Amino acid sequence: MNKLIQVKTKKTIPPVPQWRGSLPEPSDTTEPVDYFRHLFHIEIIEEVVRQTNLYALQRDVSRPLNVTVAEMEQFIGVCFYMSIHVLVEMVASTMSLNRWENIKRNLHFADNNNQVPGGDKLFKVRPLLDFLNDSFRGIPMDEMLCVDEQMVPFKGKSQLKQYIPMKPKRWGYKIFILADQHGIVYNFDVYTGSIQPCPGFPDISASGNIVQGRLAGCTFMDDQAMKAKGRGTHEEKMASHNGVNLFAVKWFDNRPVTLLSTFVAAKPTTQVLRWDKKKKEVVHVSRPNVVAVYNKSMGGVDLLDSLIALYRTKIRSKKWYQRIVFHMLDLTLVQAWLLYRGDCQSQMPENVQLPLLDFKIQVAKCLCMENKVSNKRKGRPSHAVVVEKNKRGPQSFVPQDPVHRDRTDHWPVHSPEKGRCKVPGCKGIVRSRCSKCAVFLCFTAERNCFVDFHKA
């Protein structure tokens, strides 16, 4: 900010402007995988496939990888499975270990021949980051937004690795995230060691350059003086710049905090409850209005962090950039779930909405099965596959619509056991089942539920 701005004490109560924006009406809910593909769309996967095959040839022209879009989706689906279960039958039947390791080893997003020495430090993942940023910017913004730091846990060797002692995960990559109070991300920027200021603005460190917000020449009561006056003490200053009023407030609670706003000031104040260690009782503390508004909307990135940490993809790799890649997959999945929850609010009660765990499982199943030919494993069966206990359990899983209607590799097979047909309304007990969907379906002269079940 310009040092010639006049700063003065402000005690009047400015009117809080009404938000003039609006969010579109929630759309009809679709399959979980559709929300994920809307953000991580086919153009991203096609580019990853192209660069991965190119990198494999650059390493050894005699050993082409020839990975396809379908295999890359299977690879992502397996990664999601591995964030939930260590070993599951779906992983073993989707892709062999050697094939999965080979894809991970060659996973690439940019041509190494185009890398400039001393250039972009995120060159290897820049296309992926740009693709996702473009997807996130297309989401309609809510009113309450916040910018905060996010840590991607990583302890390997990388010049981009940061150490922040106050974070739960102290070592890792730092990302600046713009999100709303629900955790939906609209923009992000991976920290690479320096963030240049916007043209025409002074350099006020990385955090200040990300969000322009510093008032030069504005002085407040020192911390000790505020502490002597007691908790709830606040001081307010105001300045104008280019016709915009800026309200700076310093408030002392357990420790001092300073806030700068363009639309809300200190008054009206409210009373909040705090525990007093000396008095051993709960006391009332005065809180400025700007603090109340800030607290209402500042937790979006923290909420996002907690959701990602629930089922984080923990795949080890010596390549520094793959930790960023797997984090971005997890972030996109959580983003898709939050958008799904937003569409569900006005259409179904909360108790029937999919929790994050079930949502991620359904996305993983669809990525592994839709439009994919069954993987015929050779040799003896693996003993690492989890074997179900021989007891009566829940009903067999019925695949999502995109899977059982993809018209790919569905074959009727005879089963030594009987089961109830899975077509709604049919009560037939049969021995025929689908080789891909693994559900019982009538396939007789009287009823052909097999065809009805797989119709698009």
XYZ file of C-alpha atoms in Angstrom:
456
model
C 0.000 0.000 0.000
C 1.073 3.613 -0.566
C 2.851 5.063 2.470
C 1.068 8.406 1.915
C -2.312 6.929 2.858
C -3.742 8.753 5.858
C -4.616 6.405 8.709
C -6.987 7.600 11.429
C -8.973 6.201 14.331
C -12.425 5.005 13.320
C -15.373 4.535 15.688
C -18.443 4.654 13.441
C -20.239 1.517 12.311
C -20.071 1.121 8.509
C -22.955 -0.711 6.848
C -22.058 -4.259 5.828
C -22.699 -4.544 2.063
C -24.933 -7.315 0.819
C -23.455 -9.999 -1.392
C -24.559 -9.360 -4.960
C -23.525 -12.747 -6.308
C -25.590 -15.918 -6.372
C -25.007 -19.626 -6.693
C -26.808 -21.724 -9.314
C -29.528 -24.102 -8.235
C -28.226 -27.569 -7.273
C -28.241 -29.919 -10.237
C -29.584 -33.453 -10.209
C -27.219 -35.883 -8.554
C -25.317 -38.222 -10.841
C -22.946 -41.131 -10.297
C -19.924 -40.432 -8.057
C -17.517 -41.129 -10.907
C -19.207 -38.399 -12.997
C -18.312 -35.786 -10.360
C -14.705 -36.949 -10.380
C -14.477 -36.982 -14.181
C -16.019 -33.522 -14.371
C -12.941 -32.213 -12.550
C -10.297 -34.727 -13.673
C -11.596 -34.858 -17.234
C -10.546 -37.015 -20.136
C -8.192 -34.391 -21.611
C -6.008 -34.622 -18.511
C -5.816 -38.411 -18.699
C -5.063 -38.385 -22.435
C -2.166 -35.978 -21.876
C -0.823 -38.105 -19.003
C -1.011 -41.206 -21.213
C 0.853 -39.451 -24.023
C 3.640 -38.152 -21.789
C 3.953 -41.454 -19.902
C 4.382 -43.449 -23.118
C 6.870 -40.848 -24.410
C 8.950 -41.032 -21.223
C 9.013 -44.845 -21.390
C 10.457 -44.646 -24.920
C 12.981 -42.031 -23.839
C 14.191 -44.388 -21.126
C 14.395 -47.457 -23.364
C 13.159 -47.437 -26.946
C 13.122 -51.244 -26.989
C 10.639 -51.426 -24.101
C 7.563 -49.321 -24.947
C 4.933 -49.055 -22.241
C 1.884 -48.613 -24.505
C -0.393 -47.625 -21.638
C -3.960 -46.719 -22.633
C -6.543 -44.325 -21.238
C -8.448 -47.289 -19.806
C -5.317 -48.562 -18.033
C -4.521 -45.111 -16.666
C -8.002 -44.910 -15.157
C -7.452 -48.375 -13.689
C -4.158 -47.178 -12.235
C -5.924 -44.234 -10.554
C -8.686 -46.516 -9.302
C -6.130 -48.866 -7.753
C -4.451 -45.874 -6.051
C -7.796 -44.939 -4.499
C -8.337 -48.522 -3.346
C -4.900 -48.609 -1.758
C -5.732 -45.503 0.283
C -8.548 -47.489 1.915
C -7.406 -51.120 1.928
C -3.927 -52.582 1.764
C -4.921 -55.692 -0.190
C -8.307 -56.265 -1.799
C -9.548 -58.662 -4.433
C -10.570 -55.809 -6.746
C -6.962 -54.587 -6.984
C -5.628 -58.046 -7.825
C -8.273 -58.634 -10.498
C -7.828 -55.204 -12.118
C -4.120 -55.059 -12.868
C -1.032 -57.147 -12.191
C 1.564 -55.867 -9.737
C 4.284 -55.676 -12.398
C 2.073 -53.677 -14.746
C 1.030 -51.250 -11.999
C 4.640 -50.742 -10.899
C 5.705 -50.188 -14.503
C 3.073 -47.486 -14.995
C 4.048 -45.791 -11.717
C 7.729 -45.913 -12.672
C 7.051 -44.166 -15.998
C 4.258 -41.840 -14.856
C 4.987 -38.469 -16.456
C 3.231 -35.197 -17.253
C 5.705 -33.170 -19.336
C 8.414 -33.803 -21.927
C 11.833 -33.659 -20.248
C 13.365 -32.368 -23.495
C 11.442 -29.093 -23.051
C 12.755 -28.408 -19.557
C 14.874 -25.257 -19.248
C 17.703 -25.250 -16.671
C 16.831 -22.853 -13.869
C 13.260 -22.537 -15.138
C 9.976 -23.626 -13.584
C 10.697 -25.778 -10.515
C 7.349 -27.524 -10.984
C 7.947 -28.268 -14.670
C 7.344 -32.009 -14.269
C 3.825 -31.517 -12.899
C 2.936 -28.084 -14.280
C 0.510 -29.398 -16.958
C -1.421 -31.360 -14.309
C -1.578 -28.365 -11.947
C -2.745 -26.052 -14.742
C -5.410 -28.524 -15.883
C -6.817 -28.873 -12.357
C -6.698 -25.134 -11.693
C -8.727 -24.555 -14.849
C -11.271 -27.149 -13.681
C -11.568 -25.628 -10.212
C -11.962 -22.086 -11.551
C -15.073 -23.212 -13.401
C -16.909 -23.901 -10.121
C -19.283 -21.048 -9.121
C -17.808 -19.186 -6.123
C -19.591 -18.872 -2.805
C -19.668 -15.658 -0.743
C -17.339 -16.615 2.125
C -13.805 -17.398 0.913
C -10.483 -17.874 2.666
C -6.840 -18.296 1.686
C -4.701 -20.593 3.811
C -1.660 -22.837 3.652
C -1.905 -26.579 3.076
C 0.907 -29.030 3.729
C 1.500 -32.090 1.543
C 3.375 -34.529 3.825
C 6.770 -35.417 2.346
C 10.144 -36.184 3.932
C 12.132 -37.133 0.842
C 14.799 -35.097 -0.902
C 13.483 -32.025 -2.686
C 14.460 -28.364 -2.821
C 10.769 -27.485 -2.597
C 10.279 -29.202 0.758
C 9.314 -26.856 3.590
C 9.465 -27.093 7.380
C 6.628 -25.469 9.350
C 6.850 -26.442 13.048
C 3.294 -25.328 13.915
C 1.644 -27.634 11.382
C 0.501 -31.206 12.236
C 2.648 -32.412 9.301
C 5.781 -30.301 9.666
C 7.701 -31.501 6.578
C 6.327 -31.316 3.077
C 5.246 -29.176 0.155
C 3.323 -25.993 0.891
C 0.293 -25.018 -1.165
C -1.701 -21.788 -0.946
C -5.399 -22.637 -1.328
C -8.403 -20.416 -2.064
C -11.490 -22.208 -0.717
C -14.918 -21.469 0.702
C -16.104 -22.330 4.193
C -17.215 -25.799 3.026
C -13.740 -26.706 1.729
C -14.459 -26.383 -2.002
C -11.284 -25.241 -3.787
C -11.379 -22.509 -6.443
C -7.669 -21.913 -6.945
C -4.307 -23.084 -5.611
C -0.622 -22.303 -6.007
C 2.248 -24.596 -5.001
C 4.969 -22.687 -3.140
C 8.318 -22.897 -4.929
C 10.487 -20.713 -2.701
C 9.508 -17.237 -3.866
C 6.277 -15.547 -4.909
C 6.656 -12.326 -6.833
C 4.319 -9.399 -6.071
C 1.666 -8.253 -8.493
C 2.854 -5.541 -10.934
C 2.809 -2.149 -9.263
C 2.767 -3.528 -5.697
C 5.659 -3.802 -3.217
C 7.182 -7.124 -2.229
C 5.671 -8.009 1.183
C 6.728 -11.684 1.459
C 5.035 -14.785 0.078
C 1.812 -14.651 2.111
C 1.324 -10.949 1.467
C 2.002 -11.346 -2.261
C -0.587 -14.114 -2.513
C -3.223 -11.885 -0.875
C -2.685 -8.120 -1.145
C -3.329 -6.969 2.406
C -0.937 -4.702 4.265
C -1.458 -1.105 5.404
C 1.821 0.839 5.595
C 2.208 3.368 8.393
C -0.581 1.914 10.524
C 0.501 1.572 14.173
C -1.417 0.030 17.049
C -1.141 -0.144 20.810
C 1.692 -2.516 21.766
C 0.932 -6.030 22.983
C 1.853 -5.432 26.624
C -0.463 -2.434 26.874
C -3.336 -4.449 25.449
C -2.614 -7.316 27.815
C -2.712 -4.905 30.758
C -6.184 -3.721 29.705
C -7.412 -7.298 29.598
C -8.933 -9.730 27.144
C -11.400 -8.279 24.692
C -9.466 -5.028 24.212
C -9.439 -3.841 20.604
C -8.265 -0.845 18.592
C -9.489 0.208 15.149
C -7.993 2.360 12.398
C -9.344 3.362 8.992
C -7.813 4.524 5.721
C -9.041 5.133 2.178
C -7.287 4.065 -0.999
C -8.659 4.610 -4.512
C -12.111 5.212 -3.042
C -12.117 2.014 -0.985
C -12.336 2.170 2.813
C -9.892 -0.097 4.651
C -10.605 -1.090 8.265
C -7.712 -2.356 10.388
C -8.522 -3.929 13.762
C -6.224 -5.260 16.471
C -7.865 -7.455 19.111
C -6.412 -9.124 22.185
C -7.781 -12.490 23.280
C -5.251 -15.089 24.440
C -2.814 -13.244 22.203
C -3.081 -10.256 19.846
C -4.448 -10.655 16.340
C -4.620 -8.032 13.571
C -7.132 -8.057 10.715
C -7.668 -5.853 7.653
C -10.992 -5.669 5.832
C -12.637 -3.674 3.054
C -16.259 -4.209 4.138
C -16.538 -4.996 7.877
C -15.105 -3.202 10.921
C -14.926 -3.730 14.689
C -18.476 -2.727 15.581
C -20.952 -4.027 16.480
C -19.091 -6.160 19.014
C -20.460 -9.386 20.478
C -19.814 -11.307 23.674
C -18.135 -14.719 23.555
C -17.362 -17.177 26.340
C -13.748 -17.862 27.305
C -12.121 -19.847 30.116
C -10.149 -17.706 32.561
C -7.230 -19.640 34.060
C -6.752 -17.222 36.955
C -10.402 -16.987 37.981
C -11.047 -20.657 37.189
C -14.333 -19.801 35.532
C -15.935 -18.945 32.197
C -15.961 -15.225 31.458
C -17.489 -12.984 28.795
C -15.043 -11.428 26.316
C -15.884 -8.688 23.814
C -15.233 -9.717 20.193
C -15.099 -7.314 17.200
C -17.420 -7.980 14.294
C -14.534 -8.466 11.852
C -13.260 -11.370 13.975
C -16.706 -13.002 14.006
C -16.966 -12.774 10.212
C -13.420 -14.113 9.815
C -14.061 -17.094 12.105
C -17.219 -17.932 10.183
C -15.404 -18.476 6.904
C -11.743 -19.211 7.695
C -11.942 -22.959 8.348
C -12.471 -24.172 4.788
C -8.870 -25.218 4.110
C -8.573 -26.885 7.529
C -11.745 -28.850 6.777
C -10.310 -29.855 3.412
C -7.098 -31.026 5.103
C -9.007 -33.203 7.551
C -11.037 -34.840 4.766
C -7.952 -35.606 2.662
C -6.150 -37.052 5.694
C -8.952 -39.570 6.323
C -8.051 -41.689 3.286
C -4.756 -40.327 2.033
C -3.002 -42.202 -0.779
C 0.280 -43.295 0.799
C 2.373 -44.685 -2.050
C 6.124 -44.511 -1.668
C 8.241 -43.237 -4.508
C 11.758 -41.871 -4.947
C 10.469 -39.314 -7.435
C 9.699 -36.091 -5.590
C 6.848 -35.001 -7.835
C 4.751 -38.142 -7.415
C 3.858 -37.110 -3.866
C 2.269 -33.970 -5.344
C 0.474 -36.044 -7.984
C -1.137 -38.436 -5.488
C -2.113 -35.508 -3.271
C -3.813 -33.808 -6.210
C -5.757 -36.992 -6.932
C -6.951 -37.098 -3.316
C -7.806 -33.387 -3.381
C -9.817 -33.791 -6.596
C -11.693 -36.763 -5.132
C -12.628 -34.811 -1.989
C -13.602 -31.845 -4.168
C -15.902 -34.116 -6.181
C -17.496 -35.421 -2.971
C -18.132 -31.889 -1.681
C -19.842 -30.961 -4.959
C -21.916 -34.142 -4.713
C -22.953 -33.204 -1.160
C -23.952 -29.746 -2.360
C -26.265 -31.252 -4.988
C -27.724 -33.667 -2.419
C -28.761 -31.033 0.142
C -32.095 -30.192 -1.463
C -32.786 -33.620 -2.955
C -32.278 -36.259 -0.274
C -31.905 -36.526 3.514
C -28.403 -36.613 4.921
C -28.701 -40.189 6.179
C -28.957 -41.541 2.614
C -26.141 -39.441 1.157
C -22.896 -41.273 0.483
C -20.168 -40.645 3.065
C -16.683 -39.927 1.757
C -15.544 -43.527 2.223
C -18.374 -45.043 0.165
C -18.046 -42.273 -2.426
C -14.348 -43.003 -2.905
C -14.985 -46.760 -3.127
C -17.638 -46.258 -5.809
C -15.343 -43.984 -7.841
C -12.515 -46.523 -7.545
C -14.773 -49.409 -8.606
C -16.062 -47.521 -11.609
C -12.569 -46.463 -12.743
C -11.389 -50.072 -12.438
C -14.369 -51.722 -14.162
C -16.121 -49.394 -16.627
C -15.324 -50.146 -20.287
C -12.528 -52.472 -19.143
C -11.869 -56.039 -20.219
C -11.437 -58.442 -17.313
C -7.824 -59.103 -16.385
C -7.141 -62.816 -16.802
C -4.411 -63.626 -14.319
C -1.932 -66.355 -15.195
C -0.336 -68.877 -12.903
C -1.379 -69.866 -9.411
C -3.758 -67.579 -7.514
C -2.118 -65.086 -5.192
C -2.234 -65.831 -1.477
C -2.107 -62.083 -0.765
C -5.724 -61.592 -1.796
C -8.044 -61.180 1.168
C -10.338 -64.222 1.563
C -13.829 -63.600 2.886
C -14.972 -65.576 5.909
C -17.434 -68.378 5.266
C -20.466 -66.755 6.832
C -23.627 -65.007 5.770
C -22.887 -61.344 5.078
C -24.444 -58.363 3.329
C -25.970 -58.576 -0.120
C -23.593 -58.821 -3.055
C -22.419 -55.577 -4.586
C -24.381 -54.328 -7.594
C -22.092 -52.254 -9.853
C -22.986 -48.691 -10.759
C -24.886 -47.862 -13.947
C -21.766 -46.775 -15.926
C -20.242 -50.202 -15.255
C -23.068 -52.655 -15.956
C -24.228 -50.646 -18.982
C -20.850 -50.172 -20.691
C -21.413 -53.225 -22.976
C -17.852 -54.413 -22.452
C -16.849 -57.945 -21.444
C -20.177 -59.029 -19.877
C -20.700 -62.805 -20.305
C -23.226 -65.171 -18.719
C -21.525 -67.967 -16.787
C -22.790 -70.918 -14.789
C -22.355 -70.785 -11.013
C -22.221 -73.829 -8.733
C -24.265 -71.840 -6.217
C -27.725 -70.335 -6.478
C -28.599 -66.697 -5.974
C -31.453 -64.228 -6.339
C -31.677 -62.247 -9.584
C -30.576 -58.618 -9.118
C -33.042 -57.051 -11.575
C -35.531 -54.970 -9.520
C -38.862 -56.752 -9.205
C -37.537 -60.172 -10.228
C -37.587 -62.908 -7.576
C -35.955 -65.645 -9.622
C -33.425 -67.965 -7.986
C -30.870 -68.937 -10.624
C -27.358 -70.275 -11.152
C -26.406 -67.945 -14.020
C -24.414 -64.778 -13.293
C -22.462 -62.076 -15.113
C -18.718 -62.714 -15.405
C -17.871 -59.010 -14.945
C -20.594 -57.693 -12.634
C -20.520 -60.878 -10.493
C -24.284 -60.736 -9.825
C -26.954 -63.386 -10.417
C -29.270 -62.747 -13.384
C -32.019 -64.804 -14.991
C -30.974 -66.316 -18.322
C -33.717 -68.767 -19.205
C -36.297 -69.350 -21.913
C -38.955 -67.637 -19.759
C -36.927 -64.669 -18.514
C -33.840 -62.908 -19.901
C -32.930 -60.484 -17.118
C -29.302 -60.664 -18.255
C -30.062 -58.506 -21.310
C -32.384 -56.133 -19.420
C -29.760 -55.547 -16.719
C -27.093 -54.507 -19.252
C -29.190 -52.325 -21.528
C -27.949 -48.727 -21.818
